[in-house]
Coordinates of C-alpha atoms and ligand atoms in Angstrom, one line a residue:
M24 CA 0.0 0.0 0.0
T25 CA 1.3 3.5 -0.8
A26 CA 1.4 6.3 1.7
N27 CA -1.9 7.8 0.6
G28 CA -3.7 4.4 1.1
Y29 CA -3.9 3.5 -2.6
L30 CA -4.0 -0.2 -3.2
P31 CA -3.3 -1.0 -6.8
L32 CA -5.5 -3.4 -8.7
F33 CA -2.5 -5.1 -10.3
E34 CA 1.2 -5.4 -9.9
T35 CA 4.0 -5.8 -12.4
K36 CA 7.1 -7.7 -11.4
P37 CA 10.3 -8.4 -13.4
A38 CA 11.0 -12.0 -14.2
K39 CA 13.7 -13.7 -12.1
G40 CA 17.1 -14.5 -13.5
R41 CA 17.2 -11.6 -16.1
N42 CA 20.8 -10.7 -15.3
A43 CA 22.0 -14.3 -15.7
L44 CA 20.2 -14.5 -19.1
K45 CA 21.8 -11.2 -20.2
L46 CA 25.3 -12.6 -19.3
F47 CA 24.5 -15.8 -21.2
S48 CA 23.3 -13.8 -24.2
L49 CA 26.5 -11.7 -24.2
T50 CA 28.6 -14.9 -24.5
I51 CA 26.5 -16.0 -27.5
L52 CA 26.8 -12.6 -29.1
L53 CA 30.6 -12.9 -28.8
S54 CA 30.5 -16.3 -30.5
I55 CA 28.4 -14.8 -33.3
F56 CA 31.0 -12.1 -33.9
L57 CA 33.7 -14.8 -34.0
I58 CA 31.8 -16.8 -36.6
W59 CA 31.4 -13.7 -38.7
L60 CA 35.1 -12.9 -38.3
Y61 CA 36.1 -16.4 -39.3
R62 CA 34.0 -16.3 -42.4
L63 CA 35.4 -13.0 -43.5
M64 CA 39.0 -13.9 -42.9
Y65 CA 39.0 -17.2 -44.8
I66 CA 36.9 -16.5 -47.9
P67 CA 38.4 -18.8 -50.6
R68 CA 40.2 -16.7 -53.3
K69 CA 38.9 -16.3 -56.8
G70 CA 39.1 -19.6 -58.7
E71 CA 39.3 -21.7 -55.5
A72 CA 36.6 -24.3 -54.9
G73 CA 33.6 -23.3 -52.7
R74 CA 34.1 -19.5 -52.9
Y75 CA 30.4 -18.8 -53.7
A76 CA 29.1 -21.4 -51.2
W77 CA 31.3 -19.7 -48.6
I78 CA 30.0 -16.3 -49.3
G79 CA 26.4 -17.7 -49.2
M80 CA 27.2 -19.1 -45.8
F81 CA 28.5 -15.8 -44.7
I82 CA 25.3 -14.0 -45.8
S83 CA 23.1 -16.6 -44.1
E84 CA 25.1 -16.3 -40.9
V85 CA 24.9 -12.5 -40.9
F86 CA 21.1 -12.9 -41.3
F87 CA 20.9 -15.5 -38.5
G88 CA 23.0 -13.3 -36.2
L89 CA 20.9 -10.2 -36.8
Y90 CA 17.7 -12.2 -36.3
W91 CA 19.1 -13.7 -33.1
I92 CA 19.7 -10.1 -31.8
M93 CA 16.0 -9.4 -32.5
T94 CA 14.9 -12.6 -30.6
Q95 CA 17.0 -11.4 -27.7
T96 CA 15.4 -8.0 -27.3
V97 CA 12.2 -9.6 -26.2
R98 CA 14.0 -11.8 -23.7
W99 CA 15.7 -9.1 -21.8
N100 CA 12.8 -7.3 -20.2
V101 CA 10.4 -10.1 -19.3
V102 CA 7.7 -9.0 -16.8
H103 CA 4.8 -10.8 -15.1
R104 CA 1.5 -9.2 -14.2
Y105 CA -0.6 -10.0 -11.1
P106 CA -4.2 -8.7 -10.9
F107 CA -6.2 -8.5 -7.6
K108 CA -9.7 -9.3 -8.5
D109 CA -10.9 -9.3 -4.9
R110 CA -9.9 -5.6 -4.6
L111 CA -11.8 -5.0 -7.8
S112 CA -14.9 -6.5 -6.3
S113 CA -14.7 -4.7 -3.1
R114 CA -14.3 -1.3 -4.9
Y115 CA -16.4 -1.6 -8.0
E116 CA -18.8 -4.5 -7.7
D117 CA -21.8 -2.2 -8.2
G118 CA -20.1 -0.1 -10.9
L119 CA -18.7 -2.8 -13.1
P120 CA -18.7 -1.8 -16.8
G121 CA -20.6 -3.6 -19.6
V122 CA -18.7 -6.1 -21.6
D123 CA -19.5 -7.1 -25.2
I124 CA -18.2 -10.4 -26.3
F125 CA -17.7 -11.1 -30.1
V126 CA -17.4 -14.7 -31.2
C127 CA -16.5 -15.1 -34.9
T128 CA -17.3 -18.0 -37.1
A129 CA -17.1 -18.3 -40.9
D130 CA -17.9 -21.8 -42.1
P131 CA -20.3 -24.4 -40.7
I132 CA -18.4 -27.2 -42.2
L133 CA -14.8 -26.3 -41.1
E134 CA -16.1 -24.8 -37.8
P135 CA -18.9 -27.2 -36.7
P136 CA -21.8 -25.3 -35.1
S137 CA -21.7 -27.7 -32.1
M138 CA -18.2 -26.5 -31.4
V139 CA -19.1 -22.9 -31.9
M140 CA -22.0 -23.2 -29.4
N141 CA -19.6 -24.5 -26.8
T142 CA -17.6 -21.4 -27.1
V143 CA -20.7 -19.2 -27.0
L144 CA -22.0 -21.0 -23.9
S145 CA -18.7 -20.8 -22.2
V146 CA -18.5 -17.0 -22.5
M147 CA -22.2 -16.6 -21.5
A148 CA -21.3 -18.3 -18.2
Y149 CA -18.7 -15.9 -17.0
N150 CA -18.7 -15.0 -13.4
Y151 CA -20.0 -11.5 -14.2
P152 CA -23.4 -9.7 -13.7
P153 CA -25.4 -11.1 -16.7
E154 CA -27.2 -7.8 -17.3
K155 CA -23.8 -6.3 -18.2
L156 CA -22.9 -9.0 -20.6
S157 CA -23.8 -9.2 -24.3
V158 CA -22.6 -12.0 -26.6
Y159 CA -22.6 -11.4 -30.3
L160 CA -22.1 -14.3 -32.7
S161 CA -20.8 -13.2 -36.1
D162 CA -21.5 -15.7 -38.8
D163 CA -19.6 -14.9 -42.0
G164 CA -20.8 -18.2 -43.4
C165 CA -24.4 -16.8 -43.2
S166 CA -25.7 -20.3 -42.4
E167 CA -29.2 -21.0 -41.1
L168 CA -27.6 -24.1 -39.5
T169 CA -25.5 -21.8 -37.3
F170 CA -28.5 -19.7 -36.5
Y171 CA -30.4 -22.8 -35.5
A172 CA -27.6 -24.0 -33.3
L173 CA -27.5 -20.6 -31.6
L174 CA -31.3 -20.8 -31.0
E175 CA -30.7 -24.2 -29.4
A176 CA -27.8 -22.8 -27.3
S177 CA -30.0 -19.9 -26.2
K178 CA -32.5 -22.4 -24.8
F179 CA -29.9 -24.6 -23.2
S180 CA -28.2 -21.6 -21.6
K181 CA -31.2 -21.3 -19.3
Y182 CA -30.1 -24.5 -17.6
W183 CA -26.3 -24.3 -18.2
I184 CA -25.6 -20.9 -16.7
P185 CA -27.3 -21.5 -13.3
F186 CA -25.7 -24.9 -13.2
C187 CA -22.2 -23.3 -13.7
K188 CA -23.0 -20.7 -11.1
K189 CA -24.3 -23.1 -8.5
F190 CA -21.5 -25.6 -8.7
A191 CA -18.7 -23.2 -9.8
V192 CA -18.3 -25.4 -13.0
E193 CA -15.1 -25.0 -14.9
P194 CA -14.4 -25.1 -17.8
S195 CA -17.8 -23.6 -18.7
S196 CA -17.7 -25.2 -22.2
P197 CA -20.2 -28.1 -21.7
E198 CA -18.3 -30.4 -24.1
A199 CA -15.0 -29.8 -22.3
Y200 CA -16.6 -30.1 -18.9
F201 CA -18.5 -33.4 -19.6
N202 CA -15.3 -34.9 -20.9
L203 CA -13.7 -34.5 -17.5
N204 CA -13.8 -37.3 -14.9
I205 CA -16.1 -35.6 -12.3
D206 CA -16.5 -36.9 -8.8
L207 CA -20.2 -37.7 -8.5
Q208 CA -20.4 -38.7 -4.8
D209 CA -22.7 -35.9 -3.8
P210 CA -26.2 -37.2 -4.8
V211 CA -27.8 -33.7 -5.2
F212 CA -25.0 -32.7 -7.6
A213 CA -25.0 -36.1 -9.3
L214 CA -28.7 -35.7 -10.1
E215 CA -28.3 -32.3 -11.6
W216 CA -25.1 -33.2 -13.4
G217 CA -27.0 -36.1 -15.0
T218 CA -30.0 -33.9 -16.0
I219 CA -27.8 -31.2 -17.6
K220 CA -25.6 -33.7 -19.3
K221 CA -28.7 -35.3 -20.9
L222 CA -30.0 -31.9 -22.0
Y223 CA -26.6 -31.1 -23.5
E224 CA -26.3 -34.3 -25.4
D225 CA -29.8 -34.0 -26.8
M226 CA -29.1 -30.5 -28.0
K227 CA -25.8 -31.6 -29.5
T228 CA -27.5 -34.5 -31.3
R229 CA -30.1 -32.2 -32.8
I230 CA -27.5 -29.7 -34.0
V231 CA -25.2 -32.4 -35.4
S232 CA -28.0 -34.2 -37.2
A233 CA -29.3 -30.9 -38.7
V234 CA -25.7 -30.2 -40.0
E235 CA -25.4 -33.7 -41.4
K236 CA -28.7 -33.3 -43.3
G237 CA -27.5 -29.9 -44.4
R238 CA -31.0 -28.4 -44.1
L239 CA -33.7 -27.7 -41.6
S240 CA -37.2 -29.1 -41.4
D241 CA -40.2 -26.8 -41.7
E242 CA -41.0 -27.7 -38.1
I243 CA -37.7 -26.2 -36.9
K244 CA -38.1 -23.2 -39.2
G245 CA -41.4 -22.5 -37.6
Q246 CA -39.7 -22.1 -34.2
H247 CA -38.4 -18.6 -34.8
K248 CA -39.1 -15.6 -37.1
G249 CA -35.4 -15.3 -37.9
F250 CA -35.4 -18.3 -40.2
S251 CA -37.5 -16.3 -42.7
E252 CA -34.3 -14.3 -43.5
W253 CA -32.9 -17.4 -45.4
N254 CA -34.8 -17.3 -48.7
S255 CA -33.6 -19.1 -51.9
K256 CA -31.4 -16.1 -52.9
V257 CA -29.2 -16.2 -49.8
T258 CA -25.6 -17.6 -50.3
N259 CA -22.6 -17.1 -48.1
K260 CA -21.1 -14.6 -50.5
D261 CA -24.2 -12.6 -51.3
H262 CA -26.9 -11.8 -48.8
Q263 CA -28.5 -9.0 -46.8
S264 CA -27.5 -8.1 -43.2
I265 CA -29.1 -10.4 -40.6
V266 CA -29.4 -9.3 -37.0
Q267 CA -31.5 -11.4 -34.6
I268 CA -31.7 -10.7 -30.9
L269 CA -32.3 -14.2 -29.3
I270 CA -32.1 -13.1 -25.7
E271 CA -32.8 -9.5 -24.7
G272 CA -30.9 -9.5 -21.4
W273 CA -32.6 -6.1 -20.5
N274 CA -36.0 -7.6 -20.6
S275 CA -37.3 -8.9 -17.2
N276 CA -38.8 -12.0 -19.0
A277 CA -35.3 -13.1 -20.1
V278 CA -34.5 -15.3 -17.2
D279 CA -32.9 -18.7 -16.5
I280 CA -34.7 -21.6 -14.8
D281 CA -33.9 -20.0 -11.4
G282 CA -35.4 -16.7 -12.4
N283 CA -32.1 -14.9 -12.7
P284 CA -31.3 -12.6 -15.6
L285 CA -29.5 -13.9 -18.6
P286 CA -26.8 -12.3 -20.8
T287 CA -28.0 -10.8 -24.1
L288 CA -27.4 -13.0 -27.1
I289 CA -27.4 -11.8 -30.6
Y290 CA -26.9 -13.4 -34.0
V291 CA -25.2 -11.2 -36.6
S292 CA -24.4 -11.9 -40.2
R293 CA -23.1 -8.7 -41.9
Q294 CA -24.2 -8.0 -45.5
K295 CA -22.0 -9.4 -48.2
K296 CA -22.1 -8.5 -51.9
P297 CA -19.7 -9.8 -54.6
Q298 CA -18.7 -6.2 -55.7
Y299 CA -17.6 -5.3 -52.1
A300 CA -14.4 -6.5 -50.4
H301 CA -15.5 -8.2 -47.2
N302 CA -12.1 -7.9 -45.5
F303 CA -12.3 -11.3 -43.7
K304 CA -12.3 -11.2 -40.0
A305 CA -11.3 -7.6 -39.8
G306 CA -14.5 -6.7 -41.7
A307 CA -16.6 -8.9 -39.5
L308 CA -15.2 -7.4 -36.3
N309 CA -15.7 -3.8 -37.6
A310 CA -19.4 -4.6 -38.4
L311 CA -19.7 -6.1 -34.9
I312 CA -18.3 -3.0 -33.3
R313 CA -21.0 -0.9 -35.0
V314 CA -23.9 -3.3 -34.4
S315 CA -23.0 -3.6 -30.7
S316 CA -22.8 0.2 -30.5
E317 CA -26.5 0.3 -31.6
I318 CA -27.5 -2.2 -28.8
S319 CA -25.4 -2.7 -25.7
N320 CA -22.5 -0.3 -26.5
A321 CA -20.3 -1.6 -23.7
P322 CA -17.0 0.1 -23.1
I323 CA -15.1 -3.2 -23.0
I324 CA -15.0 -5.7 -25.9
L325 CA -13.7 -9.2 -25.8
N326 CA -13.1 -11.0 -29.0
V327 CA -12.6 -14.8 -29.3
D328 CA -12.3 -17.1 -32.3
C329 CA -15.1 -19.7 -32.4
D330 CA -12.7 -22.5 -31.5
M331 CA -11.4 -20.9 -28.3
Y332 CA -13.7 -21.5 -25.3
S333 CA -13.4 -19.7 -22.0
N334 CA -11.6 -21.8 -19.5
D335 CA -11.6 -19.4 -16.6
R336 CA -14.9 -17.9 -15.4
D337 CA -13.0 -15.0 -13.8
A338 CA -11.1 -13.9 -16.9
I339 CA -13.2 -10.7 -17.3
R340 CA -12.6 -9.6 -13.7
N341 CA -8.9 -10.2 -14.0
A342 CA -8.8 -8.2 -17.2
L343 CA -10.7 -5.4 -15.6
C344 CA -8.2 -5.0 -12.8
F345 CA -5.8 -3.6 -15.5
F346 CA -8.3 -1.3 -17.1
M347 CA -9.8 0.0 -13.9
D348 CA -6.7 0.6 -11.8
E349 CA -6.9 4.2 -10.7
K350 CA -3.3 5.1 -11.4
Q351 CA -2.0 2.9 -14.1
G352 CA -5.2 1.9 -15.9
Q353 CA -6.0 4.9 -18.0
Q354 CA -3.3 4.3 -20.7
I355 CA -4.2 0.6 -21.1
S356 CA -5.8 -0.1 -24.5
Y357 CA -6.1 -3.9 -24.4
V358 CA -5.4 -6.9 -22.3
Q359 CA -4.2 -9.9 -24.3
Y360 CA -4.4 -13.4 -22.9
P361 CA -2.3 -16.2 -24.6
Q362 CA -3.8 -18.9 -26.7
S363 CA -3.6 -22.4 -25.4
Y364 CA -4.4 -25.6 -27.2
E365 CA -5.9 -28.7 -25.8
N366 CA -5.3 -30.9 -28.8
I367 CA -1.5 -30.8 -28.8
T368 CA 1.3 -31.8 -26.4
N369 CA 4.5 -29.9 -25.5
N370 CA 6.3 -32.2 -27.9
D371 CA 4.1 -31.3 -30.8
L372 CA 5.9 -31.9 -34.1
Y373 CA 5.1 -28.5 -35.6
S374 CA 5.7 -26.6 -32.3
N375 CA 2.2 -25.2 -32.5
A376 CA 1.9 -24.7 -28.8
G377 CA 4.1 -21.6 -29.2
L378 CA 5.6 -22.2 -25.7
V379 CA 8.5 -19.8 -26.2
S380 CA 6.3 -17.1 -27.6
F381 CA 3.6 -17.3 -25.0
K382 CA 5.8 -17.8 -22.0
I383 CA 8.7 -15.6 -22.8
E384 CA 8.6 -13.4 -25.9
L385 CA 5.2 -11.8 -25.4
A386 CA 6.0 -11.2 -21.7
G387 CA 9.2 -9.6 -23.0
F388 CA 7.2 -7.3 -25.2
D389 CA 5.2 -6.4 -22.2
G390 CA 8.4 -5.2 -20.5
Y391 CA 8.7 -2.5 -23.1
G392 CA 5.1 -1.4 -22.6
T393 CA 4.0 -3.0 -25.9
M394 CA 2.2 -6.2 -26.8
P395 CA 1.1 -7.6 -30.2
Y396 CA -2.6 -8.1 -30.5
I397 CA -3.0 -11.8 -31.5
G398 CA -6.5 -11.8 -32.6
T399 CA -8.3 -13.9 -30.0
G400 CA -8.6 -13.8 -26.2
C401 CA -8.2 -10.1 -26.1
F402 CA -10.1 -7.5 -24.1
H403 CA -10.2 -4.0 -25.9
R404 CA -11.4 -0.7 -24.8
R405 CA -14.1 0.3 -27.4
D406 CA -13.1 3.9 -27.7
I407 CA -9.4 3.0 -28.4
L408 CA -10.3 0.3 -30.9
C409 CA -12.4 2.9 -32.6
G410 CA -9.4 5.1 -33.2
R411 CA -9.0 7.3 -30.1
K412 CA -5.5 8.8 -29.5
Y413 CA -3.9 8.9 -26.1
F414 CA -3.5 12.2 -24.3
E415 CA -2.4 12.7 -20.7
N416 CA -5.0 12.5 -18.0
C417 CA -7.7 11.2 -20.3
K418 CA -10.2 9.8 -17.9
V419 CA -12.4 6.8 -18.6
E420 CA -16.0 6.8 -17.6
W421 CA -16.9 3.1 -17.2
N422 CA -20.6 3.5 -16.7
V423 CA -21.6 6.1 -19.3
V424 CA -23.3 3.7 -21.7
K425 CA -25.5 5.4 -24.3
D426 CA -28.9 4.1 -23.5
K427 CA -30.1 3.4 -27.0
I428 CA -32.2 0.5 -25.9
K429 CA -34.7 2.4 -23.9
G430 CA -38.0 2.8 -25.6
R431 CA -37.0 0.9 -28.7
T432 CA -38.6 -2.4 -29.7
I433 CA -36.5 -5.4 -30.7
K434 CA -37.5 -4.9 -34.3
E435 CA -36.3 -1.3 -34.2
L436 CA -33.0 -2.3 -32.7
E437 CA -32.5 -5.1 -35.3
E438 CA -33.4 -2.8 -38.2
A439 CA -31.0 0.0 -37.0
S440 CA -28.2 -2.6 -36.5
K441 CA -28.7 -4.1 -40.0
L442 CA -28.1 -0.7 -41.5
V443 CA -24.6 -0.4 -39.9
A444 CA -23.8 -4.0 -40.9
N445 CA -24.3 -3.1 -44.6
C446 CA -21.4 -3.2 -47.1
S447 CA -21.9 0.3 -48.2
Y448 CA -21.9 1.8 -44.7
E449 CA -18.1 2.0 -44.7
N450 CA -17.8 3.8 -48.1
G451 CA -15.8 6.9 -47.7
S452 CA -15.3 6.4 -44.0
Q453 CA -12.3 5.8 -41.8
W454 CA -13.3 2.2 -41.0
G455 CA -10.4 -0.1 -41.7
K456 CA -8.0 2.8 -41.7
E457 CA -8.1 4.9 -38.6
M458 CA -11.1 3.2 -37.1
G459 CA -11.5 -0.4 -36.0
L460 CA -9.4 -3.2 -37.3
V461 CA -7.0 -2.3 -40.1
Y462 CA -7.9 -3.7 -43.6
G463 CA -5.7 -5.0 -46.4
C464 CA -3.5 -7.3 -44.4
L465 CA -3.7 -11.0 -43.8
A466 CA -2.5 -10.5 -40.2
E467 CA -5.1 -7.9 -39.3
D468 CA -4.5 -8.4 -35.6
M469 CA -0.8 -7.6 -35.6
V470 CA -1.2 -4.4 -37.6
T471 CA -4.1 -3.2 -35.6
G472 CA -2.3 -3.7 -32.3
L473 CA 0.8 -1.9 -33.7
A474 CA -1.3 1.0 -34.8
I475 CA -3.0 1.3 -31.4
Q476 CA 0.4 1.3 -29.6
C477 CA 1.7 4.0 -32.0
R478 CA -1.3 6.1 -31.0
G479 CA 0.2 6.2 -27.5
W480 CA -1.5 3.4 -25.7
K481 CA 0.1 0.7 -23.6
P482 CA -1.4 -2.8 -23.8
V483 CA -0.9 -5.5 -21.3
Y484 CA -0.1 -9.2 -21.6
Y485 CA -1.5 -11.4 -18.9
H486 CA -0.6 -15.1 -18.9
P487 CA -1.8 -16.8 -15.7
A488 CA -1.0 -20.4 -14.9
K489 CA -4.7 -21.1 -15.3
R490 CA -5.4 -20.9 -19.0
A491 CA -8.1 -18.4 -19.7
F492 CA -8.9 -19.6 -23.2
R493 CA -8.4 -23.0 -24.7
G494 CA -8.8 -24.1 -28.3
V495 CA -7.7 -26.4 -31.1
A496 CA -4.6 -25.9 -33.2
P497 CA -4.0 -27.5 -36.6
T498 CA -2.5 -30.9 -36.3
T499 CA -1.9 -32.1 -39.9
L500 CA 0.9 -30.8 -42.1
D501 CA -1.5 -29.4 -44.8
Q502 CA -3.6 -27.4 -42.2
H503 CA -0.4 -26.2 -40.6
L504 CA 1.1 -25.1 -43.9
V505 CA -2.0 -23.1 -44.8
Q506 CA -2.1 -21.4 -41.4
F507 CA 1.6 -20.6 -41.4
S508 CA 1.8 -19.4 -44.9
R509 CA -1.1 -17.0 -44.2
W510 CA 0.6 -15.7 -41.0
T511 CA 4.0 -15.4 -42.4
Q512 CA 2.8 -13.7 -45.6
G513 CA 0.6 -11.4 -43.6
M514 CA 3.4 -10.4 -41.3
F515 CA 6.0 -9.9 -44.0
Q516 CA 3.4 -7.8 -45.8
I517 CA 3.4 -5.5 -42.7
F518 CA 7.2 -5.3 -42.7
L519 CA 7.1 -4.1 -46.4
S520 CA 4.2 -1.7 -45.8
K521 CA 4.0 1.8 -44.3
Y522 CA 3.4 0.0 -41.0
C523 CA 7.0 -1.3 -40.9
P524 CA 7.7 -1.0 -37.1
L525 CA 11.2 0.4 -37.7
I526 CA 9.6 3.4 -39.5
Y527 CA 6.0 3.6 -38.3
G528 CA 7.0 2.9 -34.7
H529 CA 10.0 5.1 -34.7
G530 CA 9.8 7.4 -31.6
K531 CA 6.5 5.9 -30.6
I532 CA 7.4 2.5 -29.2
K533 CA 10.7 1.4 -27.7
F534 CA 13.5 0.3 -30.0
G535 CA 13.5 -3.2 -28.3
A536 CA 9.8 -3.6 -29.1
Q537 CA 10.4 -2.5 -32.7
L538 CA 13.0 -5.2 -33.1
G539 CA 10.7 -7.7 -31.4
Y540 CA 8.0 -6.9 -33.9
C541 CA 10.5 -7.4 -36.7
M542 CA 11.4 -10.8 -35.3
Y543 CA 7.8 -11.9 -36.1
L544 CA 7.4 -10.0 -39.3
L545 CA 10.6 -11.4 -40.8
W546 CA 9.6 -15.0 -40.2
A547 CA 9.0 -15.6 -43.9
P548 CA 12.4 -14.3 -45.2
V549 CA 14.4 -16.1 -42.5
S550 CA 13.3 -19.3 -44.2
L551 CA 15.7 -18.5 -47.1
P552 CA 19.0 -18.7 -45.2
T553 CA 17.6 -21.7 -43.3
I554 CA 17.0 -23.5 -46.5
Y555 CA 20.4 -22.5 -47.7
Y556 CA 22.0 -23.8 -44.5
V557 CA 20.2 -27.1 -44.8
I558 CA 21.1 -27.8 -48.4
I559 CA 24.5 -26.2 -49.3
P560 CA 26.8 -27.6 -46.6
A561 CA 25.5 -31.1 -47.3
L562 CA 26.2 -30.7 -51.0
C563 CA 29.6 -29.3 -50.3
L564 CA 30.4 -32.1 -48.0
L565 CA 29.6 -34.6 -50.8
H566 CA 31.9 -32.7 -53.1
G567 CA 34.7 -32.5 -50.5
V568 CA 34.5 -28.8 -50.2
P569 CA 34.9 -27.9 -46.5
L570 CA 32.8 -25.0 -45.1
F571 CA 33.5 -25.5 -41.4
P572 CA 36.7 -25.6 -39.5
K573 CA 38.0 -29.1 -38.4
V574 CA 37.5 -29.8 -34.8
C575 CA 41.3 -29.7 -34.1
A576 CA 41.4 -26.5 -36.1
L577 CA 38.7 -25.0 -33.9
I578 CA 41.0 -25.4 -30.9
S579 CA 43.7 -23.4 -32.6
L580 CA 41.2 -20.9 -34.1
R581 CA 41.5 -18.4 -31.4
L582 CA 45.3 -18.4 -31.7
H583 CA 45.1 -18.0 -35.5
V584 CA 42.5 -15.3 -35.3
G585 CA 44.7 -13.4 -33.0
L586 CA 47.7 -14.0 -35.2
K587 CA 45.8 -12.9 -38.2
I588 CA 44.7 -9.6 -36.7
D589 CA 48.3 -9.0 -35.7
T590 CA 49.8 -9.6 -39.1
K591 CA 46.9 -7.8 -40.9
G592 CA 45.8 -10.8 -42.9
S593 CA 49.1 -12.4 -43.9
S594 CA 48.7 -15.7 -42.0
K595 CA 48.0 -19.0 -43.8
K596 CA 44.5 -20.1 -44.3
L597 CA 43.1 -22.3 -41.6
R598 CA 41.4 -25.1 -43.5
Ligands
LIG1 O1 -13.8 -14.1 -43.4 C1 -13.6 -14.5 -42.3 C2 -12.5 -15.4 -41.9 C3 -12.3 -15.8 -40.6 N1 -13.2 -15.4 -39.7 C4 -13.0 -15.9 -38.3 O2 -11.7 -15.5 -37.8 C5 -11.2 -16.5 -36.9 C6 -9.8 -16.8 -37.2 O3 -9.7 -17.4 -38.4 P1 -8.9 -18.8 -38.7 O4 -9.1 -19.1 -40.1 O5 -9.3 -19.8 -37.7 O6 -7.4 -18.3 -38.5 P2 -6.3 -18.8 -37.4 O7 -5.0 -18.9 -38.2 O8 -6.7 -20.0 -36.7 O9 -6.4 -17.5 -36.5 C7 -5.3 -16.9 -35.9 O10 -4.7 -15.9 -36.8 C8 -5.6 -14.8 -37.2 C9 -4.8 -13.9 -38.0 O11 -4.3 -14.4 -39.2 C10 -6.2 -14.2 -36.0 O12 -7.2 -13.2 -36.5 C11 -6.9 -15.2 -35.1 O13 -7.5 -14.6 -34.0 C12 -5.8 -16.2 -34.7 O14 -6.4 -17.1 -33.8 C13 -12.2 -17.7 -36.9 O15 -13.0 -17.6 -35.8 C14 -13.0 -17.4 -38.2 O16 -14.3 -17.9 -38.0 C15 -14.2 -14.6 -40.0 O17 -15.0 -14.3 -39.1 N2 -14.4 -14.2 -41.2
LIG2 MN1 -8.4 -20.8 -36.0

């Protein structure tokens, strides 16, 4: 506690062992210099075998060395964050801000609606006042099957949410939860557990069989007015905006089986027309920002991919500790949680778990007051995502929510939302440039995060031992290649664009963070020296052309290098 009695809502501590790591890095740096020196001093003369292979090796090693320096910058300043959610509750329980949660899906075949519904249900069951929570499902596949699944989930949520609250159920994704081995010794709990499990399995069977059939019966279509939106002309690439409010959390009739309020639940499929670029996920999120501003307009937005369910029911409260801290909170633009995958092990062949990135590198970015936005599991402040610039002492009002709902019928709200989800709405506007997620890049998250930091904001990385979001990562080579080629292309695109961190970030973010960004953005080109290093030395070995010093020569290398410097290059070649 400080002298004036202020108790922070979070603390930041440097990681242990930073000095030991720095010392270790310096020894490697020295070795790198020695390698460069060795390559330069013993270049084969014109006409000698292996001259060009040697020069190629030198260029690759220079690239590796520089790249290594970039990787080090984000290891030097690793920090860890510790929020205090009990302090948040005791100070702000009655004044907690609204939170809008965006779940994105794009294809009912690749992203099965039953999986998407698990994500939706998991975020509906947060330990947070339901009247302050609104969940928006964005369906870029514009599929009535997804809409049907959401309708089913809305009914099941009336049972699931009270069950989660009553028994502090975690994870709050029903599929993940029912896969656990639960202790059923308490008969009261066992009975409820059995009932809810049966309800869940019945719902899942209905959704899966509808998806297998690929269409819905007339009986199902009669269940909700929303199905009338899907006429014969609707395709996933060409359709009108669809906004359907399935649970109006502000209505006193929207209650669970125990009579407690439910979070708001809304289906959104923004308009698509072949002549308009839809800008993929960035376009979907920007449409969601506008639609939600017509309805709940919460100051905090959480976005999750449809395959990343919530694994910690307190994740919102932890994130709010950063935003709402009275002294350090006002400059915080977003709080990023890591991604974690349940379908791969630490020994995963493709290193998909990203252990080094999530445990060290991102925490190292945080040490510079920066943090890449990685697209999912991220809490944003709405005003900042919409383009606001930082200025000193800019105060945030957490409870000033434009009350657009009052006095408007559901139909009016839906119609107003559809207008802002139309393709033409963005014409001539700053959306995709200065406002919302940035367009034109395959890695929209990276570039958007960078732009926000360059407007003066300081994001936070929070990676608690208990994973806040869990999902699935690609496991086959072809899926992996598709994902990696998209990421690497997208990131290299940023490096070559006006957003190159070395230029765009100059003077706005710390130099270490600029280099850290480059480490990711140069992922694609670093493959070239790697391929060279894999192929050329092997070929040279077969042809008897040595590219590396012999082991015994290595021992005398230091001696020779010293000698060579002394005699200004007149010593005999060491090969
Ligand atoms: O036109 C589109 C395309 C995708 N999505 C959704 O965007 C998310 C991510 O897309 P996916 O194809 O699964 O990409 P990943 O490579 O798995 O996603 C990672 O990389 C993306 C950037 O390339 C980030 O946006 C993601 O958050 C991050 O998880 C999914 O929920 C999709 O449903 C849309 O809503 N509309
Ligand atoms: Mn994905």
